[in-house]
C-alpha positions in Angstrom: 0.0 0.0 0.0 1.2 3.5 -0.8 0.4 6.3 1.6 0.1 9.8 0.3 1.6 13.1 1.2 0.6 16.4 -0.4 3.1 18.7 -1.9 2.2 22.4 -2.1 4.5 23.8 -4.8 6.9 26.7 -4.4 5.4 28.8 -7.2 2.5 29.3 -9.4 2.1 30.2 -13.1 -0.2 33.1 -13.7 -3.5 32.9 -15.7 -4.8 29.7 -14.2 -1.5 28.0 -13.9 -2.0 27.5 -10.2 0.2 25.5 -7.9 -2.3 25.1 -5.0 -1.9 24.0 -1.4 -4.1 21.1 -0.2 -5.0 18.9 2.7 -4.1 15.3 3.4 -6.8 12.6 2.9 -8.7 12.5 6.2 -9.0 8.7 6.2 -5.3 8.1 5.6 -3.8 6.1 8.5 -0.4 7.5 7.8 0.9 10.6 9.7 -0.9 13.8 8.8 0.4 15.4 5.6 2.6 18.5 6.0 1.4 21.4 3.9 4.1 23.7 2.4 2.9 27.3 1.9 2.4 28.3 -1.7 4.3 31.3 -2.9 3.0 34.0 -5.2 2.5 33.3 -8.9 5.1 33.8 -11.6 4.2 35.0 -15.1 5.2 33.5 -18.3 9.0 33.5 -17.9 10.8 35.9 -20.2 7.6 36.8 -22.1 8.1 39.6 -24.5 6.2 42.8 -24.9 5.9 44.4 -28.4 4.8 48.0 -28.8 3.8 50.4 -31.5 3.1 53.9 -30.1 0.2 56.1 -31.2 2.7 58.1 -33.2 3.1 55.2 -35.6 -0.6 55.1 -36.5 -1.4 56.5 -39.9 -4.6 58.0 -41.2 -6.0 56.1 -44.1 -9.3 56.4 -46.0 -12.3 54.1 -45.7 -14.2 53.5 -48.8 -17.4 55.4 -49.3 -20.5 53.7 -50.7 -19.8 51.8 -53.8 -22.3 53.8 -55.8 -20.2 56.9 -55.2 -17.4 55.4 -57.2 -19.2 53.2 -59.8 -20.0 54.3 -63.3 -23.7 54.4 -64.1 -25.2 51.2 -65.3 -27.1 51.6 -68.6 -30.8 51.4 -68.3 -31.3 49.7 -71.6 -30.2 46.3 -72.9 -29.9 43.0 -71.2 -27.7 41.9 -68.3 -25.6 38.9 -69.1 -24.3 37.1 -66.1 -20.8 35.5 -65.8 -19.4 33.5 -62.9 -15.9 32.6 -63.7 -14.2 29.4 -62.8 -10.6 28.2 -62.9 -11.6 25.6 -65.4 -14.5 26.6 -67.6 -16.4 23.5 -68.9 -20.0 24.3 -68.3 -22.5 25.4 -71.0 -24.2 28.3 -69.4 -26.6 30.6 -71.2 -25.8 33.9 -69.5 -28.8 34.1 -67.3 -28.5 34.6 -63.6 -29.6 31.0 -63.1 -27.2 29.6 -65.7 -24.4 32.1 -66.0 -21.5 31.8 -68.4 -18.3 30.4 -66.8 -15.9 32.7 -68.7 -15.9 36.4 -69.4 -15.0 35.8 -73.0 -18.2 33.9 -73.5 -20.1 36.7 -71.9 -18.8 39.5 -74.1 -19.1 37.3 -77.2 -22.8 36.9 -76.5 -23.4 40.5 -75.8 -24.7 43.1 -78.2 -24.6 46.9 -78.0 -26.4 48.2 -74.9 -25.9 45.0 -72.9 -24.3 44.9 -69.4 -22.0 42.0 -68.6 -21.9 41.4 -64.8 -18.9 39.4 -63.6 -18.6 37.3 -60.4 -16.1 34.6 -59.5 -16.7 31.1 -58.3 -15.3 30.7 -54.8 -12.7 28.0 -55.2 -10.5 28.8 -52.2 -8.7 31.9 -53.5 -9.6 35.4 -52.2 -10.5 37.1 -54.4 -11.4 34.3 -56.8 -9.2 34.1 -59.9 -9.9 33.4 -63.5 -7.3 32.5 -66.1 -8.1 33.9 -69.5 -7.2 36.6 -72.0 -10.4 38.4 -72.9 -10.9 40.4 -76.2 -13.9 42.7 -76.5 -14.9 43.5 -80.1 -18.5 44.6 -79.5 -19.2 48.3 -78.9 -21.7 49.8 -76.5 -21.0 47.3 -73.6 -20.8 47.8 -69.9 -18.6 45.4 -67.9 -19.4 45.6 -64.3 -18.3 43.7 -61.2 -20.9 41.7 -59.1 -20.6 41.1 -55.4 -17.7 38.7 -55.6 -15.6 40.0 -58.5 -12.8 37.8 -59.7 -9.2 38.8 -60.6 -8.9 38.2 -64.3 -5.4 37.0 -65.1 -3.7 36.0 -68.4 -1.4 33.5 -66.8 -0.7 29.8 -67.6 -2.0 29.1 -71.2 -3.0 32.8 -71.6 0.5 34.1 -70.7 1.9 36.7 -73.1 -1.5 38.2 -73.9 -3.2 41.2 -72.2 -5.8 40.1 -69.6 -8.3 42.4 -71.4 -8.1 43.8 -74.9 -10.5 46.4 -76.3 -10.1 46.0 -80.0 -11.8 48.6 -82.3 -14.7 49.3 -80.0 -16.4 52.4 -78.8 -18.7 53.5 -75.9 -17.4 50.7 -73.5 -17.6 51.2 -69.8 -15.6 49.0 -67.3 -16.1 49.4 -63.6 -14.8 47.7 -60.4 -13.0 44.9 -62.3 -9.4 43.6 -61.9 -7.2 42.6 -64.8 -3.6 41.2 -64.3 -1.5 40.5 -67.3 0.9 37.6 -67.5 4.0 39.0 -69.2 1.7 41.5 -70.8 -0.4 44.5 -69.9 -3.4 44.1 -67.7 -5.4 46.1 -70.3 -4.7 47.0 -73.9 -6.8 49.6 -75.7 -6.3 49.7 -79.5 -8.3 51.4 -82.2 -11.0 52.3 -79.7 -12.8 55.5 -78.6 -15.1 56.8 -75.8 -13.8 54.3 -73.3 -14.6 54.8 -69.6 -12.7 53.0 -66.9 -13.7 53.6 -63.3 -12.7 52.0 -60.0 -10.7 49.2 -61.6 -7.5 47.5 -60.8 -4.9 47.0 -63.5 -1.6 45.1 -63.1 0.9 44.4 -65.8 4.1 42.4 -66.0 6.8 42.4 -68.6 5.6 45.8 -69.9 2.8 48.2 -68.9 -0.3 47.8 -66.7 -2.4 49.9 -69.2 -1.4 50.5 -72.8 -3.3 52.9 -75.1 -2.3 52.7 -78.7 -2.0 55.6 -81.1 -5.3 55.1 -82.9 -7.5 55.4 -79.8 -9.3 58.5 -78.5 -11.4 59.8 -75.7 -10.1 57.4 -73.0 -10.9 58.2 -69.4 -9.4 56.3 -66.4 -10.6 57.4 -63.0 -10.3 56.2 -59.4 -8.3 53.1 -60.3 -5.3 51.3 -58.9 -2.7 50.7 -61.5 0.6 48.9 -60.8 3.3 46.6 -62.0 4.4 43.1 -61.2 7.8 42.0 -62.5 8.1 45.0 -64.9 10.7 45.3 -67.7 13.5 47.7 -66.9 12.7 51.1 -68.4 8.9 50.5 -68.6 6.1 52.8 -67.3 2.9 51.7 -65.6 0.7 53.6 -68.1 1.8 54.0 -71.7 0.0 56.3 -74.2 1.3 55.9 -77.8 1.8 58.6 -80.4 -1.4 59.6 -82.1 -3.7 59.0 -79.2 -6.2 61.8 -78.5 -8.1 63.2 -75.5 -6.9 60.9 -72.7 -7.8 61.8 -69.1 -6.1 60.1 -66.2 -7.7 61.4 -62.9 -7.9 60.3 -59.3 -5.8 57.2 -59.7 -3.2 55.4 -57.6 -0.3 54.7 -59.9 2.4 52.6 -58.6 5.5 52.7 -60.7 7.8 51.4 -57.9 7.6 49.7 -54.6 9.4 51.1 -51.6 10.7 47.9 -49.9 11.7 46.1 -53.1 15.3 46.5 -53.9 15.1 44.5 -57.2 16.4 46.5 -60.2 13.3 46.1 -62.3 11.2 47.7 -59.7 13.6 50.6 -59.2 13.9 51.3 -62.9 10.3 52.0 -63.6 8.1 55.0 -64.0 4.5 56.1 -63.8 2.9 57.6 -66.9 4.6 57.9 -70.3 2.9 59.7 -73.2 4.4 60.4 -76.6 2.9 62.6 -79.3 -0.6 62.7 -77.7 -3.2 65.3 -78.7 -5.0 66.2 -75.5 -3.8 64.7 -72.2 -5.1 65.5 -68.7 -3.1 64.0 -65.8 -5.0 65.4 -62.8 -5.4 64.5 -59.1 -3.4 61.3 -59.2 -1.0 59.9 -56.6 2.0 58.5 -58.5 4.8 56.5 -56.9 7.8 56.0 -59.1 11.3 54.6 -59.2 14.2 55.7 -61.5 12.0 56.9 -64.3 9.7 59.9 -64.3 6.3 59.9 -62.6 5.1 61.7 -65.7 6.9 61.8 -69.0 5.6 63.7 -72.0 7.6 63.2 -75.2 7.3 63.8 -78.9 5.2 66.7 -80.0 2.3 66.5 -77.6 -0.4 69.2 -77.4 -3.1 70.3 -75.0 -1.4 68.7 -72.0 -2.4 69.5 -68.4 -0.5 68.2 -65.4 -2.2 69.4 -62.2 -3.1 68.4 -58.6 -0.9 65.4 -58.5 1.1 64.0 -55.6 4.3 62.7 -56.9 6.2 60.3 -54.6 9.8 59.5 -55.4 10.8 56.3 -53.5 14.1 55.9 -51.7 15.1 53.5 -54.5 15.9 56.4 -56.7 19.0 57.0 -54.6 20.4 53.7 -56.0 19.6 54.5 -59.7 22.5 54.8 -62.1 20.9 57.9 -63.5 17.7 58.8 -61.8 15.4 61.1 -63.8 13.3 64.0 -62.5 9.7 63.5 -61.4 8.2 65.3 -64.5 9.9 65.4 -67.9 8.5 67.3 -70.8 10.2 67.4 -74.2 11.1 70.6 -76.0 8.4 69.9 -78.7 5.7 69.4 -76.0 6.6 72.2 -73.6 4.9 75.1 -75.4 1.5 73.3 -75.2 1.8 71.8 -71.7 0.5 73.3 -68.4 1.9 72.1 -65.1 0.9 73.5 -61.7 -0.5 72.6 -58.3 1.6 69.5 -58.0 3.0 68.3 -54.7 6.5 66.7 -54.8 7.7 64.3 -52.1 11.1 62.5 -52.1 11.9 59.8 -49.6 15.6 60.2 -50.1 17.6 63.4 -49.6 19.5 62.5 -52.8 16.4 62.8 -55.0 16.5 63.4 -58.8 14.6 66.7 -58.7 11.1 67.8 -59.8 11.4 68.7 -63.5 13.3 68.4 -66.7 11.6 70.9 -69.0 12.5 71.2 -72.7 15.8 69.5 -72.0 16.8 71.5 -68.9 16.9 69.8 -65.5 15.8 71.8 -62.5 17.0 70.4 -59.1 14.4 72.3 -57.1 10.8 73.5 -57.5 12.1 77.0 -56.8 14.6 76.8 -59.6 11.8 75.7 -62.0 9.5 78.5 -61.0 12.2 81.0 -61.4 13.1 79.8 -64.9 9.6 79.0 -66.3 6.2 80.6 -66.2 4.9 77.4 -64.8 4.4 75.6 -61.5 3.5 78.8 -59.5 1.5 76.7 -57.0 3.7 73.6 -56.9 4.8 72.6 -53.4 7.5 70.5 -51.9 6.0 68.0 -49.4 7.6 67.9 -45.9 5.0 65.6 -44.2 5.4 62.1 -45.6 2.2 60.5 -47.0 1.7 57.1 -45.3 1.7 53.7 -46.9 -1.2 51.4 -46.5 -0.4 47.7 -46.3 3.1 48.5 -47.4 2.2 49.5 -50.9 1.7 53.0 -52.3 2.1 56.1 -50.1 -1.2 57.9 -50.6 -2.6 58.8 -47.2 -2.1 62.5 -46.5 -1.2 63.4 -43.0 -1.9 66.5 -40.9 0.2 69.4 -42.1 0.6 68.2 -45.7 0.9 70.9 -48.3 -1.5 68.9 -50.5 -4.4 69.5 -48.2 -7.0 72.0 -49.4 -4.8 73.4 -52.1 -6.0 71.6 -55.3 -7.2 73.5 -58.4 -10.7 72.3 -58.6 -11.0 73.9 -62.0 -8.2 71.9 -63.5 -9.2 70.1 -66.7 -10.6 66.6 -65.9 -10.6 67.3 -62.1 -13.0 65.0 -60.1 -15.4 66.1 -57.5 -14.8 63.0 -55.3 -11.7 61.1 -54.5 -10.5 57.6 -55.1 -12.7 56.3 -52.3 -15.8 58.4 -53.2 -15.2 61.1 -50.6 -15.9 64.7 -51.5 -15.6 67.5 -52.2 -12.2 66.9 -53.6 -10.2 69.9 -52.5 -6.9 68.1 -51.9 -4.1 67.2 -54.3 -3.5 63.5 -55.1 -6.0 60.7 -55.4 -7.2 60.5 -51.8 -8.8 63.2 -49.7 -7.6 64.0 -46.3 -10.2 63.7 -43.5 -9.7 66.6 -41.2 -12.2 66.0 -38.4 -11.2 64.1 -35.2 -7.7 65.5 -35.6 -6.3 63.7 -32.6 -7.4 60.3 -33.8 -4.5 57.9 -33.0 -4.0 54.4 -31.7 -1.3 52.8 -29.6 -0.8 49.0 -29.6 0.9 46.8 -27.0 1.2 43.1 -27.5 2.4 40.5 -25.0 3.0 36.8 -25.1 0.4 34.9 -23.0 1.4 31.3 -23.9 3.5 29.3 -26.3 1.2 30.3 -29.2 -0.9 33.1 -27.7 -0.7 36.9 -27.5 -2.7 39.6 -25.9 -3.2 42.9 -27.6 -3.9 46.1 -25.7 -5.5 48.9 -27.8 -5.5 52.5 -26.6 -7.3 54.8 -29.0 -7.4 58.6 -28.8 -10.6 59.7 -30.4 -13.7 61.8 -30.2 -16.6 60.0 -28.5 -18.0 58.5 -31.8 -19.0 55.0 -32.7 -16.3 53.0 -34.4 -15.4 49.5 -35.7 -12.0 48.1 -35.1 -10.7 45.3 -37.3 -7.7 43.3 -35.9 -5.9 41.3 -38.6 -3.6 38.9 -36.7 -1.3 38.2 -39.6 -2.5 34.6 -40.1 -5.6 35.1 -42.1 -7.7 35.6 -38.9 -9.6 38.8 -38.2 -11.5 39.9 -35.2 -14.0 42.8 -35.2 -14.6 45.0 -32.1 -17.5 47.4 -32.0 -17.7 50.6 -29.9 -20.6 52.9 -29.6 -18.9 56.2 -28.6 -20.1 56.1 -24.9 -16.7 55.2 -23.3 -13.0 55.5 -24.0 -11.6 52.9 -26.5 -9.3 51.0 -24.3 -9.6 47.2 -24.6 -7.6 44.0 -24.8 -8.0 41.3 -27.4 -6.3 37.9 -27.5 -5.3 35.4 -30.1 -3.7 31.9 -30.3 -1.7 31.2 -33.4 -1.7 27.7 -35.0 2.0 27.8 -35.8 5.0 29.3 -34.1 6.6 32.2 -35.9 6.7 36.0 -36.5 3.5 37.8 -37.3 2.5 41.4 -38.1 -0.8 42.4 -36.4 -2.6 45.1 -38.4 -5.4 47.1 -36.6 -7.7 49.4 -38.5 -10.1 51.7 -36.8 -13.1 52.9 -38.8 -14.9 55.6 -36.9 -18.3 56.5 -38.1 -17.7 60.1 -39.1 -15.5 58.9 -41.9 -12.0 58.8 -40.4 -9.8 55.7 -40.5 -6.5 55.0 -38.8 -4.2 52.0 -39.0 -1.3 50.8 -36.9 0.7 47.6 -36.9 2.9 45.8 -34.4 5.2 42.9 -35.1 5.0 40.0 -32.6 6.7 36.6 -32.2 5.3 33.6 -30.5 7.0 32.4 -27.3 7.2 28.7 -27.5 9.9 26.6 -29.2 9.8 23.2 -30.9 12.3 20.5 -31.1 14.8 19.5 -33.8 16.6 16.2 -33.4 20.4 16.5 -33.7 23.2 14.0 -33.4 23.8 12.7 -30.8 27.1 14.6 -30.9 29.7 15.3 -28.3 30.1 19.0 -27.6 32.2 18.9 -24.5 34.8 16.5 -23.0 37.1 18.1 -20.5 39.3 14.9 -20.7 40.4 15.6 -24.2 39.6 19.2 -24.6 36.5 18.9 -26.9 34.6 22.2 -26.7 37.4 23.8 -24.6 40.5 25.7 -25.4 42.5 22.8 -23.9 42.0 19.6 -22.0 41.6 20.0 -18.3 39.3 19.3 -15.4 36.6 21.7 -14.3 37.9 23.3 -11.1 36.1 23.6 -7.8 33.4 26.2 -8.1 34.4 26.7 -11.7 32.1 27.4 -14.7 32.5 26.1 -18.3 31.0 28.3 -21.1 29.7 26.0 -23.8 28.9 27.3 -27.3 25.7 25.8 -28.6 23.6 28.2 -30.7 25.3 29.3 -33.9 27.8 26.5 -33.8 28.0 23.0 -35.3 25.1 23.6 -37.6 22.8 24.6 -34.7 20.8 27.8 -35.5 21.8 31.0 -33.7 18.2 31.4 -32.6 18.1 28.1 -30.7 16.4 28.8 -27.4 17.2 25.6 -25.5 19.3 22.5 -25.8 18.8 18.9 -24.8 22.1 17.6 -23.4 23.3 14.5 -21.6 25.7 15.7 -19.0 28.1 13.2 -17.5 30.3 13.8 -14.4 33.2 11.4 -14.1 36.1 11.2 -11.6 35.0 14.0 -9.2 37.4 14.7 -6.4 34.6 15.6 -4.0 30.9 15.5 -3.6 29.0 18.2 -5.5 26.6 19.0 -8.3 26.4 20.6 -11.7 24.1 23.5 -12.5 23.3 24.3 -16.2 21.9 27.7 -17.0 21.9 30.3 -19.9 25.0 32.4 -20.2 24.4 36.0 -19.1 21.8 35.0 -16.6 22.0 34.6 -12.9 22.9 31.1 -11.7 19.9 29.4 -10.1 20.0 27.6 -6.8 18.9 24.4 -8.4 21.0 21.5 -9.7 21.0 19.2 -12.7 23.5 16.5 -11.7 24.4 15.4 -8.2 27.4 13.2 -7.5 29.5 11.7 -4.8 33.3 11.7 -4.9 34.6 9.1 -7.4 31.2 8.5 -9.0 30.3 8.6 -12.7 26.8 10.1 -13.0 24.9 11.1 -16.1 21.7 13.1 -16.4 19.6 14.5 -19.2 19.1 18.3 -19.0 16.9 20.8 -21.0 18.6 24.1 -20.5 17.9 27.5 -22.0 20.6 29.0 -24.2 21.8 32.5 -23.7 21.2 35.3 -26.2 24.9 34.9 -27.3 24.5 31.2 -28.0 26.3 30.0 -24.9 25.2 28.1 -21.8 27.1 27.8 -18.5 27.9 24.6 -16.6 28.8 25.3 -12.9 30.7 22.8 -10.8 29.2 23.2 -7.3 31.9 21.3 -5.5 35.0 21.7 -3.4 36.9 19.5 -5.8 37.5 19.3 -9.6 35.8 17.0 -12.0 35.7 15.9 -15.6 32.6 16.8 -17.4 31.1 15.5 -20.7 28.2 17.0 -22.7 26.4 15.2 -25.6 23.7 17.0 -27.5 20.6 15.2 -28.8 18.5 18.1 -30.0 17.6 21.7 -29.6 14.6 24.0 -29.6 13.9 27.0 -31.9 11.0 29.5 -32.0 10.0 28.2 -35.4 7.8 25.2 -36.5 9.6 21.9 -36.1 8.5 18.9 -33.9 6.1 19.3 -31.0 6.0 17.1 -27.9 3.2 14.7 -26.9 3.3 12.6 -23.7 2.4 9.0 -23.6 2.3 6.3 -20.9 4.7 5.9 -19.3 4.8 2.5 -20.9 7.4 -0.2 -20.9 8.9 -0.9 -24.3 11.9 -3.1 -23.5 12.9 -5.4 -20.6 15.6 -7.8 -21.5 15.0 -9.7 -18.3 11.5 -10.7 -19.5 11.9 -10.6 -23.2 9.7 -7.6 -23.6 10.4 -5.7 -26.9 13.7 -7.6 -27.3 15.1 -11.1 -27.1 15.2 -12.3 -23.5 18.7 -12.2 -22.1 21.4 -9.5 -21.6 22.7 -7.4 -24.4 26.2 -8.8 -24.9 29.4 -6.8 -24.6 29.9 -4.5 -27.5 26.5 -5.6 -28.8 23.4 -3.7 -29.7 19.6 -4.2 -30.0 17.1 -2.5 -32.3 14.1 -1.0 -30.5 10.9 -0.4 -32.3 9.4 3.0 -31.6 6.8 3.8 -34.2 3.5 2.0 -33.3 5.3 0.1 -30.5 3.0 1.2 -27.8 -0.4 2.9 -27.4 -0.1 6.5 -28.4 3.1 6.1 -30.4 2.3 6.8 -34.1 4.5 6.7 -37.2 6.3 9.8 -38.3 8.1 10.4 -35.0 11.1 12.7 -35.1 12.5 11.7 -31.7 11.4 9.8 -28.6 11.6 10.6 -24.9 12.6 7.5 -22.9 13.7 6.5 -19.4 16.5 3.9 -19.8 17.6 1.8 -16.9 20.6 -0.5 -16.7 20.6 -3.4 -14.2 22.8 -6.4 -13.5 25.8 -5.1 -15.5 28.7 -7.5 -15.4 31.3 -4.8 -15.9 31.8 -1.1 -16.1 30.6 0.6 -19.2 28.0 2.8 -20.9 25.0 2.8 -23.1 24.5 4.8 -26.3 21.1 5.2 -27.9 21.0 6.5 -31.5 18.9 6.5 -34.6 18.6 3.2 -36.5 20.3 3.3 -39.8 23.0 5.7 -38.7 26.6 5.3 -37.5 27.0 5.0 -33.8 28.1 8.4 -32.5 30.9 9.2 -30.0 28.4 9.9 -27.2 26.9 8.2 -24.3 23.5 8.3 -22.5 24.2 6.2 -19.4 27.3 5.3 -17.6 27.5 2.4 -15.0 29.7 0.3 -12.9 29.6 -3.5 -12.4 26.5 -4.5 -10.4 25.0 -1.0 -10.4 21.3 -0.3 -11.2 21.0 3.2 -12.7 18.5 5.1 -14.8 18.7 8.1 -17.1 16.2 10.0 -19.3 17.0 10.0 -22.9 15.8 11.9 -25.9 17.0 10.2 -29.0 16.2 10.8 -32.7 14.3 8.0 -34.4 15.6 6.4 -37.6 13.7 6.4 -40.9 12.6 2.9 -40.2 10.9 4.0 -37.0 13.5 2.4 -34.8 16.5 3.3 -32.5 19.4 1.2 -31.5 20.9 0.7 -28.0 24.6 -0.1 -27.8 26.3 -1.8 -24.8 29.7 -0.1 -24.5 31.2 -2.7 -22.2 32.9 -6.0 -22.6 30.2 -7.9 -20.6 26.5 -8.4 -20.7 23.9 -6.0 -19.2 20.1 -5.9 -18.8 18.3 -2.9 -20.1 14.8 -1.6 -19.3 13.3 1.1 -21.5 10.1 3.1 -20.7 8.6 5.6 -23.1 7.2 8.9 -21.7 6.6 10.9 -24.9 7.7 11.7 -28.4 8.3 14.6 -30.8 6.6 14.9 -34.1 5.8 17.6 -36.7 2.1 16.7 -36.2 2.1 17.7 -32.5 1.8 21.2 -31.2 3.6 20.8 -27.8 6.0 23.8 -27.7 8.6 24.0 -25.0 8.7 27.0 -22.6 11.8 26.9 -20.4 11.4 28.6 -17.0 13.9 30.0 -14.6 14.7 26.8 -12.6 12.6 26.8 -9.4 12.6 24.4 -6.5 9.1 23.1 -6.0 9.8 20.6 -3.3 12.6 19.8 -0.9 11.7 17.5 1.9 14.9 18.5 3.8 13.7 22.1 4.1 11.5 22.4 7.3 10.5 26.0 6.4 8.7 25.0 3.2 8.0 21.3 3.7 8.1 20.5 7.4 7.0 16.9 7.1 10.4 15.2 7.1 11.6 12.5 4.7 9.1 10.7 2.4 8.7 7.3 4.0 9.0 4.0 2.2 5.7 3.0 0.5 4.4 6.6 0.6 3.8 8.9 -2.3 3.7 12.7 -2.5 1.1 14.3 -4.7 1.9 17.6 -6.3 -0.9 19.9 -7.5 0.1 21.6 -10.7 -2.5 23.0 -13.1 -6.0 22.3 -14.5 -5.1 23.9 -17.9 -5.8 21.5 -20.7 -3.3 23.1 -23.1 -0.3 21.9 -21.0 0.5 18.3 -22.0 3.7 17.9 -19.8 6.1 19.4 -17.3 9.9 19.0 -17.3 11.2 18.3 -13.8 14.5 17.3 -12.3 13.9 14.9 -9.5 16.7 14.1 -7.1 16.6 11.5 -4.2 19.2 11.7 -1.4 19.6 10.3 2.1 18.2 7.1 0.8 17.5 4.6 3.6 17.2 1.5 1.4 17.6 0.4 -2.2 14.6 1.4 -4.3 13.3 3.4 -7.2 11.0 6.4 -7.9 8.0 6.3 -10.1 6.4 9.5 -11.4 3.0 9.6 -13.0 -0.2 11.7 -13.2 -2.8 11.2 -10.5 -6.4 10.1 -11.5 -7.7 12.7 -9.0 -8.0 16.4 -8.9 -6.9 18.5 -5.9 -10.6 18.9 -5.1 -11.0 15.2 -4.9 -8.3 15.0 -2.2 -9.8 18.0 -0.4 -13.2 16.3 -0.4 -11.8 13.4 1.5 -12.9 10.9 -1.1 -10.3 10.5 -3.8 -10.3 7.6 -6.2 -7.7 4.8 -5.7 -4.2 5.5 -7.0 -2.4 2.7 -8.7 1.4 2.5 -8.7 2.8 2.5 -12.2 4.9 -0.4 -13.4 7.7 2.0 -14.6 10.5 3.8 -12.9 12.0 7.2 -13.3 15.2 6.8 -11.2 16.8 4.0 -9.3 19.1 4.1 -6.3 21.2 2.2 -3.8 21.1 2.9 -0.1 23.0 6.0 0.8 23.3 7.4 -2.7 22.2 10.7 -4.3 20.6 10.2 -7.7 19.1 12.8 -10.1 17.0 12.3 -13.2 15.1 14.4 -15.6 11.4 13.6 -15.7 8.8 14.6 -18.4 5.3 13.9 -17.1 1.8 14.9 -18.0 -0.2 16.7 -15.3 -3.3 14.6 -16.1 -6.2 16.1 -14.1 -3.8 18.6 -12.5 -1.9 16.4 -9.9 1.4 14.6 -10.3 2.5 11.7 -8.0 6.0 10.8 -6.8 6.1 7.2 -5.4 8.9 6.1 -3.0 9.2 2.5 -4.2 11.5 1.3 -1.3 11.3 0.2 2.2 13.3 3.1 3.6 12.9 6.9 3.9 14.2 9.2 1.2 14.5 12.9 0.8 13.0 14.1 -2.4 13.9 17.3 -4.3 11.9 18.4 -7.3 12.9 21.3 -9.5 10.9 22.6 -12.5 12.8 23.5 -15.7 10.0 24.1 -18.1 6.7 22.9 -19.6 5.1 22.2 -23.0 2.0 24.0 -24.2 -0.3 23.3 -27.1 -1.9 26.8 -27.3 
């Protein structure tokens, strides 16, 4: 019979991670349990805080009602319905009930006066995509987006052709549609007239996004987003060929370069290029450009007006071999060109200047004004327009020279902006919203678990209703609604499905029309396991890992390089090592801890003079890649460290507990032939599917390995099946000794490991499995500052004396279901008789014990550490908390002192 003793832990994890005190079972005939007082809780150790102050929030524009942007739908003619699919095989008729599955079929069926309404079939992409190159040869059509408009792309078999071609047509209107060209323009207009494009998105690659040929006329592009993807060096986003007439480009976002892309083809691009055009209005656009001009007018162009534009020169221009000015006008075009009310912003101090006019470059706006009777109202922007989602810088900020200074009478000027807001009195494509001037948002994020973060939002705003959208960076979005009756200070939380770095984007839409956005970058806190080796990193006997061979002196510390060495990533957070002490001159202990941190009061390996003692450790790695090994002894010792894996804050292999279950017992013929492993012999051990809960696809396995009845001194080495045996050991023993050690060993491709007996005589081996690591498991490791939870020698915290033979101590831990296992170092000392320690989860909760009616507790058939009378023996233990309580069984007839230190835990969420 095992009698129970309660253990009240020395610390508690915050947020439900409670280490609670309890009472002994009232009917227990054993002496009353001694209750150690619980200390205050401890938060997630080393959890990081990520901030983005209110000053980082940028004002952006929310979209007005779609009707404010859309072109009018003709009131005559039919509506032909299209629902595009990736593979178009159906035979629709164009009705709403039986739509065509390709846009080409829709426009081919249309006659003048018809409207073709386009939606996309939801096939997993957002927005849906359609692969085809569409050609319109029928005049008088309207192409209009439905509620789920697709992105029309001329990729795959359609590559090399424009996504849309208007060929010899007139009176065609296209609204709210997206066209992306594959190695071609998104839209090509040739031989066409009276074409109206509004609120569209055009993307080109290998050339232009929009190309207008020289036989086209009366072309209007408004409130559209036009950009490049993999452009040709020297290309412009919009190209107007010689001979074209009456082209108006107004209220558009034109992206001729990206800011964060250092690739040459993105730098060496421009915005709008027109040659020999007769009538061109470039008005109220925001144009972002690279090495080429934002606006280039060449040939002998006439009736050209360039007004109210915001021209953004990206920092990439500083890297151009020969960056060109923002606006260039040829000598032949200059007499018939008007330029004024433009706002110039350069991200780099080494910008290329605002103008080259009739062959003369002007480095400043002032120099241009002084030399030409042009640009009297041009301004140099000192308040940077802000980017939205890292793309084009269009959002005007308070103090911008573009605010309220547009020429509303400029040819082609719109009355509403890109988003439908009006009146449009500002320069550029997007109107500045001036109410709620203090509108700003500060973000503070914190780690709350291995995968979780909390996000504090503090919004400075007028008391108006607002909707806040939190995009967590993993395709998840939460929406918070506020009604203007209280300050907007709140906390949201999220649990990621994978470890990694994420950018949280928060957008606040307040109901008077203002929108702000802020972002904060966060990293998850947990780490997952990567199997490695085994490989010897340290051996003081021969100088491995040290400047020279030599014993670790009394009270000495060895600095061991782990992260950033031997192929181990520099961002490794913790290492799994087998530490072996051999030949110590005096009693002592080894403490492993991260370099740069304070040495804890706990121990990892305890030894007596002359002993050889191994122990598995999971130890955090310092920020510099080192960990420290302290010899807490009055004498020197040799020290060996073999690594079997490491943890990183990126997806790898997660931990899952099993059992404990016995896999091998050579004494009984369990899992191996009955009989001792012969000297210098090895046995294969099946891991995959070898016990309940052990699947295939295991990266590494966590075991407790025990040697008994050895006929000589020696060691055991566990290593992956199919690989060469490494120069490393997991367990060292002397003749006649029974000793156990925890082992984490990589699993071979065949689902097996091998165990080698490194002695000249036979030995019995017992192997118990306690868990495994797999890419299919979530369990992420969180190392904690080592903390002593229990020490039966300490009367101040324990007070109950040694744990008697046949007794067990139960340790309340946590009720959290997302914590599959804890990592302890258990040490027995002052042992009164030979025996062993079993550690397992309890079938009861703490409340069951406190009620006085707990369920029976059964002693497991496995062992975690073995000892001889009078010895001190440590071992690492990985154990599931079950229903929140963990049991430590003294499987001997004598008293023992038990010391339990926590080194970390795993978390699934």
